[in-house]
Amino acid sequence: MADPVPAVSLPEREYLEILNRTDFQFNLKNWKLTSETSDAVFPETIIKPGERLIICPDAGYFIITKYGRVTESNHFLL
């Protein structure tokens, strides 16, 4: 969520959710996530067909994990 305040049934943390809509598994290692203010490179991360993956900065990791599979990095500054 780009601006989760006020939160409605979700934590007040920024995150990005991606969905693998293909029939193929992907390793996101070295894939780049780019925004207007920062770039980040994915660590070793497998995303299976039909799987959702939540991306968030380290500060939100433990709060977000109850909503699904999360990859964290202090390099993801959303």
PDB file of C-alpha atoms in Angstrom:
ATOM      1  CA  MET A   1       0.000   0.000   0.000  1.00  0.00           C
ATOM      2  CA  ALA A   2       1.450   3.289  -1.004  1.00  0.00           C
ATOM      3  CA  ASP A   3      -0.202   5.307   1.765  1.00  0.00           C
ATOM      4  CA  PRO A   4      -1.648   3.030   4.450  1.00  0.00           C
ATOM      5  CA  VAL A   5      -2.760   5.801   6.830  1.00  0.00           C
ATOM      6  CA  PRO A   6      -5.412   5.623   8.092  1.00  0.00           C
ATOM      7  CA  ALA A   7      -5.195   1.843   8.014  1.00  0.00           C
ATOM      8  CA  VAL A   8      -8.405  -0.110   7.551  1.00  0.00           C
ATOM      9  CA  SER A   9      -7.790  -3.709   8.674  1.00  0.00           C
ATOM     10  CA  LEU A  10      -4.169  -3.446   7.487  1.00  0.00           C
ATOM     11  CA  PRO A  11      -0.975  -2.393   9.278  1.00  0.00           C
ATOM     12  CA  GLU A  12       0.285   1.169   8.971  1.00  0.00           C
ATOM     13  CA  ARG A  13       3.329   0.067   6.979  1.00  0.00           C
ATOM     14  CA  GLU A  14       4.258   0.525   3.352  1.00  0.00           C
ATOM     15  CA  TYR A  15       4.502  -2.631   1.276  1.00  0.00           C
ATOM     16  CA  LEU A  16       4.214  -3.898  -2.250  1.00  0.00           C
ATOM     17  CA  GLU A  17       2.456  -7.136  -3.168  1.00  0.00           C
ATOM     18  CA  ILE A  18       3.318  -9.000  -6.361  1.00  0.00           C
ATOM     19  CA  LEU A  19       1.570 -12.000  -7.932  1.00  0.00           C
ATOM     20  CA  ASN A  20       3.114 -14.568 -10.248  1.00  0.00           C
ATOM     21  CA  ARG A  21       0.336 -14.991 -12.815  1.00  0.00           C
ATOM     22  CA  THR A  22       2.326 -17.441 -14.940  1.00  0.00           C
ATOM     23  CA  ASP A  23       2.632 -21.232 -14.892  1.00  0.00           C
ATOM     24  CA  PHE A  24       6.355 -20.891 -14.205  1.00  0.00           C
ATOM     25  CA  GLN A  25       8.465 -20.505 -11.081  1.00  0.00           C
ATOM     26  CA  PHE A  26      10.827 -17.523 -11.014  1.00  0.00           C
ATOM     27  CA  ASN A  27      13.941 -16.791  -9.013  1.00  0.00           C
ATOM     28  CA  LEU A  28      13.872 -13.032  -8.459  1.00  0.00           C
ATOM     29  CA  LYS A  29      17.560 -12.909  -7.500  1.00  0.00           C
ATOM     30  CA  ASN A  30      19.159  -9.804  -9.026  1.00  0.00           C
ATOM     31  CA  TRP A  31      15.832  -8.487 -10.361  1.00  0.00           C
ATOM     32  CA  LYS A  32      15.613  -4.750  -9.782  1.00  0.00           C
ATOM     33  CA  LEU A  33      12.790  -2.840  -8.123  1.00  0.00           C
ATOM     34  CA  THR A  34      12.886   0.834  -9.042  1.00  0.00           C
ATOM     35  CA  SER A  35      10.957   3.811  -7.729  1.00  0.00           C
ATOM     36  CA  GLU A  36      11.329   7.542  -8.184  1.00  0.00           C
ATOM     37  CA  THR A  37      13.603   7.774  -5.150  1.00  0.00           C
ATOM     38  CA  SER A  38      15.450   4.446  -4.895  1.00  0.00           C
ATOM     39  CA  ASP A  39      16.500   1.193  -6.515  1.00  0.00           C
ATOM     40  CA  ALA A  40      16.790  -2.221  -4.876  1.00  0.00           C
ATOM     41  CA  VAL A  41      17.960  -5.613  -6.046  1.00  0.00           C
ATOM     42  CA  PHE A  42      16.116  -8.722  -4.898  1.00  0.00           C
ATOM     43  CA  PRO A  43      17.912 -11.310  -2.799  1.00  0.00           C
ATOM     44  CA  GLU A  44      17.550 -15.033  -3.606  1.00  0.00           C
ATOM     45  CA  THR A  45      13.735 -15.272  -3.700  1.00  0.00           C
ATOM     46  CA  ILE A  46      11.635 -17.946  -5.421  1.00  0.00           C
ATOM     47  CA  ILE A  47       8.063 -17.095  -6.388  1.00  0.00           C
ATOM     48  CA  LYS A  48       5.938 -20.040  -7.515  1.00  0.00           C
ATOM     49  CA  PRO A  49       3.067 -20.031 -10.038  1.00  0.00           C
ATOM     50  CA  GLY A  50       0.023 -18.301  -8.549  1.00  0.00           C
ATOM     51  CA  GLU A  51       1.972 -17.218  -5.469  1.00  0.00           C
ATOM     52  CA  ARG A  52       1.789 -13.751  -3.932  1.00  0.00           C
ATOM     53  CA  LEU A  53       4.838 -12.140  -2.385  1.00  0.00           C
ATOM     54  CA  ILE A  54       4.833  -9.116  -0.104  1.00  0.00           C
ATOM     55  CA  ILE A  55       7.846  -6.813  -0.278  1.00  0.00           C
ATOM     56  CA  CYS A  56       8.546  -4.454   2.590  1.00  0.00           C
ATOM     57  CA  PRO A  57      11.386  -2.669   4.346  1.00  0.00           C
ATOM     58  CA  ASP A  58      12.897  -4.450   7.367  1.00  0.00           C
ATOM     59  CA  ALA A  59      10.988  -2.211   9.771  1.00  0.00           C
ATOM     60  CA  GLY A  60       7.648  -3.686   8.704  1.00  0.00           C
ATOM     61  CA  TYR A  61       8.656  -7.332   8.335  1.00  0.00           C
ATOM     62  CA  PHE A  62       7.223  -8.849  11.517  1.00  0.00           C
ATOM     63  CA  ILE A  63       4.009  -6.851  11.303  1.00  0.00           C
ATOM     64  CA  ILE A  64       3.364  -7.881   7.683  1.00  0.00           C
ATOM     65  CA  THR A  65       4.190 -11.618   7.953  1.00  0.00           C
ATOM     66  CA  LYS A  66       0.736 -12.559   9.189  1.00  0.00           C
ATOM     67  CA  TYR A  67      -0.696 -11.411   5.835  1.00  0.00           C
ATOM     68  CA  GLY A  68       1.404 -13.716   3.645  1.00  0.00           C
ATOM     69  CA  ARG A  69       4.887 -14.609   2.478  1.00  0.00           C
ATOM     70  CA  VAL A  70       7.243 -11.656   2.843  1.00  0.00           C
ATOM     71  CA  THR A  71      10.668 -10.777   1.518  1.00  0.00           C
ATOM     72  CA  GLU A  72      12.433  -8.083   3.453  1.00  0.00           C
ATOM     73  CA  SER A  73      15.343  -5.820   2.860  1.00  0.00           C
ATOM     74  CA  ASN A  74      16.493  -2.494   4.156  1.00  0.00           C
ATOM     75  CA  HIS A  75      17.194  -1.808   0.472  1.00  0.00           C
ATOM     76  CA  PHE A  76      13.462  -1.765  -0.281  1.00  0.00           C
ATOM     77  CA  LEU A  77      12.597   1.802   0.572  1.00  0.00           C
ATOM     78  CA  LEU A  78       9.123   2.125  -0.834  1.00  0.00           C
TER      79      LEU A  78
END
